PDB file of C-alpha atoms in Angstrom:
ATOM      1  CA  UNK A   1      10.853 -67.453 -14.375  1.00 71.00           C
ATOM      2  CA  UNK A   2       9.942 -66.051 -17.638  1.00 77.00           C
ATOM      3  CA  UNK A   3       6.619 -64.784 -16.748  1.00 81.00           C
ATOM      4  CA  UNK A   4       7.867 -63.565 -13.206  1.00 82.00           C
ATOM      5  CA  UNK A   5      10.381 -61.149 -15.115  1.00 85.00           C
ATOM      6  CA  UNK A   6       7.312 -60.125 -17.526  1.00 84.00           C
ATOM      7  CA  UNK A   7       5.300 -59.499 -14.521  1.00 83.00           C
ATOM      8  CA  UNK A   8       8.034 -57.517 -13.035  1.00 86.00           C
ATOM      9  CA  UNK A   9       8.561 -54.946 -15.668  1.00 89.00           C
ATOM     10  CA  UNK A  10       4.744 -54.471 -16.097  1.00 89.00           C
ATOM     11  CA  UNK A  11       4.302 -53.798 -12.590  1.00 86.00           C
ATOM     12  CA  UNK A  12       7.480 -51.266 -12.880  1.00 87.00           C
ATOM     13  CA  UNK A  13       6.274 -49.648 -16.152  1.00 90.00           C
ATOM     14  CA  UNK A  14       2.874 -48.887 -14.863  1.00 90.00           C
ATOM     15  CA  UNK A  15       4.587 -46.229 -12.526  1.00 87.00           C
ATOM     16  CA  UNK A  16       6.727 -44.902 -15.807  1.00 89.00           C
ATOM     17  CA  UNK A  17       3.430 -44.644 -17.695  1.00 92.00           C
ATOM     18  CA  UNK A  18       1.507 -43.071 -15.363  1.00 88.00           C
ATOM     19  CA  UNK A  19       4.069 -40.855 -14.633  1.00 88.00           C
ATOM     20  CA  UNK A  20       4.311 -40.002 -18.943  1.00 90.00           C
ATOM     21  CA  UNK A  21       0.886 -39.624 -18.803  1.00 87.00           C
ATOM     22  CA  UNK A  22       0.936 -37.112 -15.648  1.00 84.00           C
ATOM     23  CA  UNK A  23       3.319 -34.824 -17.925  1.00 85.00           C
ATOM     24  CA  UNK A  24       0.986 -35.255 -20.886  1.00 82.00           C
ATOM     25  CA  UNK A  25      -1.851 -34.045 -18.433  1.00 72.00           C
ATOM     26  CA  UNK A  26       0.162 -31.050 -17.397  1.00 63.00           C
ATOM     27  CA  UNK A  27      -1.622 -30.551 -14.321  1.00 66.00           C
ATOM     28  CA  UNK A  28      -4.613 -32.701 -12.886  1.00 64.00           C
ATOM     29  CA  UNK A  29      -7.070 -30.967 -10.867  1.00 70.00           C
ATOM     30  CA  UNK A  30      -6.687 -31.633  -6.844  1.00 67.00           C
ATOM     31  CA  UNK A  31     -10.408 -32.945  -6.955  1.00 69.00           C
ATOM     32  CA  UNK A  32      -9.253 -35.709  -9.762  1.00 74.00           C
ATOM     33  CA  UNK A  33      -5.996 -36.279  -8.599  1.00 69.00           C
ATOM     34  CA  UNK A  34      -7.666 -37.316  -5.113  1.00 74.00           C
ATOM     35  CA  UNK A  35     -10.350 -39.216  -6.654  1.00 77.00           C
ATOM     36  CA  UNK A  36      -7.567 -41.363  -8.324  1.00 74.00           C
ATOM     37  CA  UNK A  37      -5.592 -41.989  -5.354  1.00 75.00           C
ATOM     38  CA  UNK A  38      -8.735 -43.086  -3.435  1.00 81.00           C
ATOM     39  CA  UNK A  39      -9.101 -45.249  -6.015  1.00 81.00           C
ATOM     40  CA  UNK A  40      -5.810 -46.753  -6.048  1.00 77.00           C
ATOM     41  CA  UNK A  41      -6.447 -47.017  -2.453  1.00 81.00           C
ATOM     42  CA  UNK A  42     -10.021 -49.227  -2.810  1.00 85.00           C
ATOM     43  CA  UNK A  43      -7.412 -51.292  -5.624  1.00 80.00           C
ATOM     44  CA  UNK A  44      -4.820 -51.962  -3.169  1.00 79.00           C
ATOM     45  CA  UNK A  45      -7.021 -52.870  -0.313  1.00 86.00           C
ATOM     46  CA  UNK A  46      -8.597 -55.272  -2.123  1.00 84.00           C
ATOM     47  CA  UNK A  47      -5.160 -56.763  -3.358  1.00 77.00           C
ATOM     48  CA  UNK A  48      -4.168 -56.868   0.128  1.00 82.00           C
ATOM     49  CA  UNK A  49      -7.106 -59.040   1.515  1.00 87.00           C
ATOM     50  CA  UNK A  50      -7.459 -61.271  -1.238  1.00 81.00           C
ATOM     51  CA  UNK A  51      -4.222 -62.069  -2.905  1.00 75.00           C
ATOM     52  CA  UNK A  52      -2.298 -62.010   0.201  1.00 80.00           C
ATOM     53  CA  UNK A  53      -3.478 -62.157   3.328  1.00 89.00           C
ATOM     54  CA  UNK A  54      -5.831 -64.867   2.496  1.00 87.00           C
ATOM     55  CA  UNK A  55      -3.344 -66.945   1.466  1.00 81.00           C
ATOM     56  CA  UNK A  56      -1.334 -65.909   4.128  1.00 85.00           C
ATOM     57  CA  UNK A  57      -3.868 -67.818   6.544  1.00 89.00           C
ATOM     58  CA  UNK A  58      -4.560 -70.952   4.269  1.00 85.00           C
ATOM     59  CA  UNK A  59      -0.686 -71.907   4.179  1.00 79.00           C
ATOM     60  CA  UNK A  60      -0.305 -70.717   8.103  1.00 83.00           C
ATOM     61  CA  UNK A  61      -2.509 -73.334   9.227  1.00 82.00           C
ATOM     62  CA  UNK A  62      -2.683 -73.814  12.991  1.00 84.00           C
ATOM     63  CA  UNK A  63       0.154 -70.804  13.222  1.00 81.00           C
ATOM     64  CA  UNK A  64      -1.831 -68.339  10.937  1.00 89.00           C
ATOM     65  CA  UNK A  65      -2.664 -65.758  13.907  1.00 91.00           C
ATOM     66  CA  UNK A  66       0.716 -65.659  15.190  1.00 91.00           C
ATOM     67  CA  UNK A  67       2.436 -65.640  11.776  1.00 90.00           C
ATOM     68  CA  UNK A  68      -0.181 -63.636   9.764  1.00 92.00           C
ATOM     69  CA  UNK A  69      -0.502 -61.176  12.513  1.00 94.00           C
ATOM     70  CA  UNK A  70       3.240 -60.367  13.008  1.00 94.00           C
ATOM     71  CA  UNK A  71       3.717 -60.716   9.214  1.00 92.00           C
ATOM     72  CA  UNK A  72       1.344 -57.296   9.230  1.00 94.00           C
ATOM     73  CA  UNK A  73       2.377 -55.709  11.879  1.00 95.00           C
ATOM     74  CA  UNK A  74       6.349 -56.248  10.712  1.00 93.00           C
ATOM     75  CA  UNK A  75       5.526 -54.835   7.207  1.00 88.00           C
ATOM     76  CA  UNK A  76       3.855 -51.963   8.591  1.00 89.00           C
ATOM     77  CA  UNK A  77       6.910 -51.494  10.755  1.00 90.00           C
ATOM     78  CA  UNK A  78       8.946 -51.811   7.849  1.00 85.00           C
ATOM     79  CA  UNK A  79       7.560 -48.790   6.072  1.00 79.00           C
ATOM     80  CA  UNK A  80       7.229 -46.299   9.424  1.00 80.00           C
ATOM     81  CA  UNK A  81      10.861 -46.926   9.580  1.00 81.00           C
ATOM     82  CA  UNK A  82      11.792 -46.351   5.966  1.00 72.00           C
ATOM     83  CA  UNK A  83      10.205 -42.983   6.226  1.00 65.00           C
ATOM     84  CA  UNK A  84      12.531 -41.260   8.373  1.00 70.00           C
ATOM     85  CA  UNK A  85      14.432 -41.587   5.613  1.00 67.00           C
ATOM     86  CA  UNK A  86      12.549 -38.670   3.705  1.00 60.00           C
ATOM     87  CA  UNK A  87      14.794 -35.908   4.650  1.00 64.00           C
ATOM     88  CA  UNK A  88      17.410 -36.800   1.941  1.00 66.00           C
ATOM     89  CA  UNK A  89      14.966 -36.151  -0.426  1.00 64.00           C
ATOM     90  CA  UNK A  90      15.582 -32.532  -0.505  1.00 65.00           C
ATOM     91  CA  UNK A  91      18.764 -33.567  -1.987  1.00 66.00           C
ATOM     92  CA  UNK A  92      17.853 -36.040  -4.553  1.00 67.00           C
ATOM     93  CA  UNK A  93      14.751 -33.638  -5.415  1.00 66.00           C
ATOM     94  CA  UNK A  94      17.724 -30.765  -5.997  1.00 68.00           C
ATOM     95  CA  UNK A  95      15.874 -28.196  -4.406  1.00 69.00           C
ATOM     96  CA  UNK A  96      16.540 -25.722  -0.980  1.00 66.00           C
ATOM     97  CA  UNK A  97      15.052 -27.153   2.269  1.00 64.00           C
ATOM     98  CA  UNK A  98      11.797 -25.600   2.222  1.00 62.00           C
ATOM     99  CA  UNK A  99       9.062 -26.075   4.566  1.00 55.00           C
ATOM    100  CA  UNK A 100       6.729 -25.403   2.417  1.00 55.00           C
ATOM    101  CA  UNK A 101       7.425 -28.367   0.154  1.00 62.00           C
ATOM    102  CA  UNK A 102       7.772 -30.871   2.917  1.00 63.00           C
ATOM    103  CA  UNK A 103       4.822 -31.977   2.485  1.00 61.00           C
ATOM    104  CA  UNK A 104       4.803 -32.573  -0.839  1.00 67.00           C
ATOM    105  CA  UNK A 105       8.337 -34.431  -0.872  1.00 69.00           C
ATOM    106  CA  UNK A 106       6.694 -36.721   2.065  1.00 66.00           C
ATOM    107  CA  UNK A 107       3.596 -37.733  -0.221  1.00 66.00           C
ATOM    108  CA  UNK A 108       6.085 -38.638  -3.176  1.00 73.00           C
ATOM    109  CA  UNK A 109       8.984 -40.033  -0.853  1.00 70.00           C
ATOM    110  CA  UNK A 110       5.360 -42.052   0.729  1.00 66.00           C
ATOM    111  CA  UNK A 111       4.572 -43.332  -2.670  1.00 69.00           C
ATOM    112  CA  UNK A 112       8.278 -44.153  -3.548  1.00 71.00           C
ATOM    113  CA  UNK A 113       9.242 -45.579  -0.698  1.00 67.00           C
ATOM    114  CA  UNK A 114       6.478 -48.807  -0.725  1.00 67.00           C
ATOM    115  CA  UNK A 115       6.682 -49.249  -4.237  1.00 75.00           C
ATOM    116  CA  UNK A 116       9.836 -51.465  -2.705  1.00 77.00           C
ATOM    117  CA  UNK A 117       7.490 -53.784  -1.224  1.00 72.00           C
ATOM    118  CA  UNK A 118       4.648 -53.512  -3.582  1.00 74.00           C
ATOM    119  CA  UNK A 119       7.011 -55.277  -5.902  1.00 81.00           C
ATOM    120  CA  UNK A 120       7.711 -57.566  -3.086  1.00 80.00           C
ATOM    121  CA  UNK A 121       4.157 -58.129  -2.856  1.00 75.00           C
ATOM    122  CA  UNK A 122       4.226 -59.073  -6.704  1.00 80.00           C
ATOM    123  CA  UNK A 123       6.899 -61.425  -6.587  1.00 82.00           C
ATOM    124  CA  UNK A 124       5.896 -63.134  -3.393  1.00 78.00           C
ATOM    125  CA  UNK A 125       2.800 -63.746  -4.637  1.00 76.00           C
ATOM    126  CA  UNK A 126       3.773 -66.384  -6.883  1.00 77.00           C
ATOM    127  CA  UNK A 127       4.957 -68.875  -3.944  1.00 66.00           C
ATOM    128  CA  UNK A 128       0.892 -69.327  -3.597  1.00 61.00           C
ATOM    129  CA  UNK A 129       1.558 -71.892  -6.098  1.00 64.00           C
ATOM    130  CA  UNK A 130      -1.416 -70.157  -8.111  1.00 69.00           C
ATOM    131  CA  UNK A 131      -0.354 -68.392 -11.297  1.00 77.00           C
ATOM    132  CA  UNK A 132      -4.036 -66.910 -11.686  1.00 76.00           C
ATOM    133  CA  UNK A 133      -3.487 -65.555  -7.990  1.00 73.00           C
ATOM    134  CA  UNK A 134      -0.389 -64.236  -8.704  1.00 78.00           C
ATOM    135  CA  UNK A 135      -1.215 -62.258 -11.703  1.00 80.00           C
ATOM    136  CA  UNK A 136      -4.097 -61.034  -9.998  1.00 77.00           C
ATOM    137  CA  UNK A 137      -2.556 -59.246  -7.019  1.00 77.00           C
ATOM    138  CA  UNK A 138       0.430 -58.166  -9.769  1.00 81.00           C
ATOM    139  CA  UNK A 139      -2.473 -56.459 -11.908  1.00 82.00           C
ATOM    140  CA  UNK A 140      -4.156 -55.004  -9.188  1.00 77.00           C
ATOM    141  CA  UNK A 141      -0.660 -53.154  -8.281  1.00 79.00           C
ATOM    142  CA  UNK A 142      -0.070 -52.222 -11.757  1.00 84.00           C
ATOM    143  CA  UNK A 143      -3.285 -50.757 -12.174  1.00 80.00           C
ATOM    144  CA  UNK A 144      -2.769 -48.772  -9.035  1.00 74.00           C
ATOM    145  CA  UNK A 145       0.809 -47.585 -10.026  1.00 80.00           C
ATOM    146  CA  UNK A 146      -0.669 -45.570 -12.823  1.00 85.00           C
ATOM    147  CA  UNK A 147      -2.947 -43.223 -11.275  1.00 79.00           C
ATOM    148  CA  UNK A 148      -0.156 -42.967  -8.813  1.00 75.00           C
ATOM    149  CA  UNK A 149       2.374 -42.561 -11.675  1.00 82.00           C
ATOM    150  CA  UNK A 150       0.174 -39.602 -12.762  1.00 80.00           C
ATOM    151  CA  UNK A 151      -0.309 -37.294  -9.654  1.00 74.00           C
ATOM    152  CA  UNK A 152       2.912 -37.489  -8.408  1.00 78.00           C
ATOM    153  CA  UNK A 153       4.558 -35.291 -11.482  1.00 84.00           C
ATOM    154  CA  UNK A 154       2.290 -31.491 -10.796  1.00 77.00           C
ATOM    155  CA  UNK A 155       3.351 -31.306  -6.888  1.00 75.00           C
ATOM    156  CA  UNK A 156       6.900 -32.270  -7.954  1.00 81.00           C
ATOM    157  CA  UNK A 157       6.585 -29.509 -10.772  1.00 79.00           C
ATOM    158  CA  UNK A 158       4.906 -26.780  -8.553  1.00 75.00           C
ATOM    159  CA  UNK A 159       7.594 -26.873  -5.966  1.00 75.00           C
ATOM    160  CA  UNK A 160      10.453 -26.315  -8.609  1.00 79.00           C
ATOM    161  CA  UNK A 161      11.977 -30.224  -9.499  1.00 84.00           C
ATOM    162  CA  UNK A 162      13.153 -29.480 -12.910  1.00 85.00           C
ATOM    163  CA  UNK A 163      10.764 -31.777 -15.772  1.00 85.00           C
ATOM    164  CA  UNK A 164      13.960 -34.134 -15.712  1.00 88.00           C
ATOM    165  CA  UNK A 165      14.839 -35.108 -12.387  1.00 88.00           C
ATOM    166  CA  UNK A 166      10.893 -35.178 -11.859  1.00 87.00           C
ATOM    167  CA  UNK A 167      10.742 -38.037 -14.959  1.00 88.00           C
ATOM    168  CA  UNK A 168      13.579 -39.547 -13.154  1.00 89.00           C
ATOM    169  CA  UNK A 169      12.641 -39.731  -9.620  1.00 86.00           C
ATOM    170  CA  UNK A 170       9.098 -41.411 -11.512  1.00 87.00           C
ATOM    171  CA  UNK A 171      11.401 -44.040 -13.080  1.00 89.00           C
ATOM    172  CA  UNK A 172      13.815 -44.598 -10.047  1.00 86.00           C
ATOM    173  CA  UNK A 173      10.228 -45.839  -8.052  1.00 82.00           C
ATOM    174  CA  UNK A 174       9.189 -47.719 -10.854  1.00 87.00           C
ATOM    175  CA  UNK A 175      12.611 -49.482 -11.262  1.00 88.00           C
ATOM    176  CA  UNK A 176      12.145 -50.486  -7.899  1.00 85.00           C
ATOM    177  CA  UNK A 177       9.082 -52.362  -7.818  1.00 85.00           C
ATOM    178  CA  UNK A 178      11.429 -54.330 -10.580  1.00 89.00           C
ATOM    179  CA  UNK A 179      13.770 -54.950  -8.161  1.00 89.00           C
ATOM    180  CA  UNK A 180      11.036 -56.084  -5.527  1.00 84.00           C
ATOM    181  CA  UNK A 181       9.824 -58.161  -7.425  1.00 86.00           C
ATOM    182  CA  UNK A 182      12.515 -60.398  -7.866  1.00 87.00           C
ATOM    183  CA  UNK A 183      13.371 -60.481  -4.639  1.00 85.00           C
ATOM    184  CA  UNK A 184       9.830 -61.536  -3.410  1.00 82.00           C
ATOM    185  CA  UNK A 185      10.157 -64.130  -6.121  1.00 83.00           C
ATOM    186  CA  UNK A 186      13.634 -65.158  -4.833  1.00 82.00           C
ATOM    187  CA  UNK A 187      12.043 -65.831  -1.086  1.00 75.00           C
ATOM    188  CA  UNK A 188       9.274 -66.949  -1.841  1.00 71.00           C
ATOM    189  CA  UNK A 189      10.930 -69.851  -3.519  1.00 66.00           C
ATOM    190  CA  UNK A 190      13.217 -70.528  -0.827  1.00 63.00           C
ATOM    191  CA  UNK A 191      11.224 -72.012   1.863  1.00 58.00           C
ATOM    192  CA  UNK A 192       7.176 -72.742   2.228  1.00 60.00           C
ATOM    193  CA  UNK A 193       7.649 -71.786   5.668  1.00 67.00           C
ATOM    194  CA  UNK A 194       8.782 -68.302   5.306  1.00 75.00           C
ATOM    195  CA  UNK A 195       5.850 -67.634   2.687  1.00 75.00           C
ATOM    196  CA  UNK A 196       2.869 -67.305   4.927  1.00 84.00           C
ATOM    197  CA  UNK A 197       5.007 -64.865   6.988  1.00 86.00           C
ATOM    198  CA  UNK A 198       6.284 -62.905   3.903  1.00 81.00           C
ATOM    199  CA  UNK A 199       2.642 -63.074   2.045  1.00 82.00           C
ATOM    200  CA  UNK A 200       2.032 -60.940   5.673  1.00 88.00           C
ATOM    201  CA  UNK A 201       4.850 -58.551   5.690  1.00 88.00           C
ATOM    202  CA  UNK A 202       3.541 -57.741   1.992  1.00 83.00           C
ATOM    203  CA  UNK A 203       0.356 -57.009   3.022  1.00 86.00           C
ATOM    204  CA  UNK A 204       1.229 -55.659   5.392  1.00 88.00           C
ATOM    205  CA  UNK A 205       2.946 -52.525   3.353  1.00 84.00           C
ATOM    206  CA  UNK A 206      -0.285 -52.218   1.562  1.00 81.00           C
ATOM    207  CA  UNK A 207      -2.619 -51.804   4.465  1.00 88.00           C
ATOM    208  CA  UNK A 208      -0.152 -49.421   5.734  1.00 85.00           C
ATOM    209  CA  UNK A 209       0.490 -47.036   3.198  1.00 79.00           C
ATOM    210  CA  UNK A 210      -3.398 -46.667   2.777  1.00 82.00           C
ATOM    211  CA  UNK A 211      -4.144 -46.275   6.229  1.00 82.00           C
ATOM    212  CA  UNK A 212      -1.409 -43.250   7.032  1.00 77.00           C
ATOM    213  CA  UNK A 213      -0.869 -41.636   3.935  1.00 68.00           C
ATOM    214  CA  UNK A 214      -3.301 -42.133   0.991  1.00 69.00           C
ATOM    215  CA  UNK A 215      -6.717 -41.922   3.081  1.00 72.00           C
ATOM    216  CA  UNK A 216      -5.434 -39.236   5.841  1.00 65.00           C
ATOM    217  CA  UNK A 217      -4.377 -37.471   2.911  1.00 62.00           C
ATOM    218  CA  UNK A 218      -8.014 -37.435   0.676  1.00 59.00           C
ATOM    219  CA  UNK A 219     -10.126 -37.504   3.648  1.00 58.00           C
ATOM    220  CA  UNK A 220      -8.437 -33.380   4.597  1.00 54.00           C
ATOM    221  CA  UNK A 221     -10.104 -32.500   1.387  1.00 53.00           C
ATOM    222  CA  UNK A 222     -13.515 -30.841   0.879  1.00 49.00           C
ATOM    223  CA  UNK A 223     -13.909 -33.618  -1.760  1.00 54.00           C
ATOM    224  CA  UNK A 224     -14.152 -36.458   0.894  1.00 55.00           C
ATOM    225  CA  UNK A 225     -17.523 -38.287   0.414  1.00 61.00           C
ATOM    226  CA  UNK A 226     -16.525 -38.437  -3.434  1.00 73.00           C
ATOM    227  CA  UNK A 227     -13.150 -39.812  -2.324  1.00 75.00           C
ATOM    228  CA  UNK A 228     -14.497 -42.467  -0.260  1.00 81.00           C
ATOM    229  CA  UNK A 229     -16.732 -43.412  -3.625  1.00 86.00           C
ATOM    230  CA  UNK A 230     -13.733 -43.662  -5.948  1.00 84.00           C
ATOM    231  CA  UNK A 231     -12.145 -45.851  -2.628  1.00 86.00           C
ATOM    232  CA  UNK A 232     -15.254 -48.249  -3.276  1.00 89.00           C
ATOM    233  CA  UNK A 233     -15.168 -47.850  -6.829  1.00 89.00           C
ATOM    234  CA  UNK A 234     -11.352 -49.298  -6.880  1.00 84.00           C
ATOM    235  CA  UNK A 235     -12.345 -52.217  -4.088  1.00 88.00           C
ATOM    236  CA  UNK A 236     -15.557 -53.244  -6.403  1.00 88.00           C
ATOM    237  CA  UNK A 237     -13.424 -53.119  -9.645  1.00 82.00           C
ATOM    238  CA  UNK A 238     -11.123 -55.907  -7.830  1.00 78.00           C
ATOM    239  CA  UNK A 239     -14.120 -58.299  -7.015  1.00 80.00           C
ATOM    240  CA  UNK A 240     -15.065 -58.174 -10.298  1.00 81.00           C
ATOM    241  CA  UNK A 241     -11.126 -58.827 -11.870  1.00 71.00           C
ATOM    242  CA  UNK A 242     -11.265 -61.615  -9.246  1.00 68.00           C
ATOM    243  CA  UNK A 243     -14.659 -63.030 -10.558  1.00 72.00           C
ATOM    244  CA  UNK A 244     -13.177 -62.884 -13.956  1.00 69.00           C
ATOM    245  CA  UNK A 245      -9.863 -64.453 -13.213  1.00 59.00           C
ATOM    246  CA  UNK A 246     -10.868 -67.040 -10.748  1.00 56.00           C
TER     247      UNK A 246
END
């Protein structure tokens, strides 16, 4: 349990120091600040596939495509319905309703909102039975949090959050992933059948936050072939943590 709570606040405190080091930055160029994202995105992807789908299917067994499949499809479900929360965050942002910052409060209330089951993701991950596979797809999430952590703080900035509810709202999603964490752990632990179906659901989160908000989002830029570089860049970097670890 020790190392689970360990892993927890590392994952969490990626987010926090990503988001320190976005004030430090002051503001990140939009050409960098994609670049990173795309590369969080190749990270995640990677994390996805290999620390938990895969294992997903090798605990399934003869019930992987039913299980593994609807695992996916319910964690993508999951998130879709989540966002319709984003409207309140004009409130918890304490700014006007303004159209012009809607889309700025979706891409943060995006990245908040599946940091929920990204810790999930984390914690769930140790049911695999494998610490090194655990710790793998926790790293890979912490290393994504903290380019994430950084280009979240300029939009909130530009659009009027003051610097402390924006350092805030930054520590709120990290907390979270805390919280996920555990509770991944929690379920994981409960029954071997549930896992291959959870393993899913969390992987499911992943694929779709990359798929509907962070490539859409990079790929509307002038910037796009160098965005689908740092994308690679991110995938290759977890082969090579794998190679390491394994």
């Amino acid at each position: 349990m020790k190392i689970v709570l360990i892993t927890a606040f590392g994952v969490g405190g990626a987010t926090v120091l990503g988001s320190l080091i976005g004030f430090l930055a002051k503001r990140i160029p939009p050409r960098f600040s994609n670049a990173l994202l795309c590369f969080a995105a190749g990270v995640m992807l990677s994390a996805a596939i290999s620390g938990l789908i895969e294992p997903a299917v090798e605990c399934a067994g003869k019930n992987a495509v039913i299980l593994v499949t609807g695992g996916i499809f319910a964690g993508a479900l999951f998130l879709n319905l989540l966002g319709r929360f984003t409207p309140w965050f004009h409130r918890i942002a304490g700014i006007s309703p303004d159209i012009s910052a809607d889309s700025t409060l979706l891409f943060v209330a995006a990245i908040a909102i599946h940091n929920l089951p990204e810790g999930i993701a984390a914690g769930v991950s140790f049911g695999t039975g494998s610490i090194g596979d655990a710790l793998r797809v926790a790293g890979s999430i912490a290393l994504q949090n903290i380019p994430e952590g950084m280009v979240i703080i300029a939009p909130m900035q530009n659009i009027g959050i003051r610097p402390g509810r924006t350092f805030l709202i930054a520590f709120a999603t990290g907390v979270s992933e805390i919280i996920g964490t555990l509770i991944g752990y929690y379920f994981a632990t409960v029954s071997a059948a549930v896992l291959p179906f959870a393993l899913a659901f969390a992987g499911g989160t992943m694929l779709y936050v990359i798929t509907d908000e962070m490539i859409p989002n990079n790929r509307s830029t002038a910037d796009a072939p160098g965005a689908g570089y740092a994308l690679l860049s991110g995938f290759c970097l977890m082969i090579a943590m794998n190679q390491l670890m394994g």
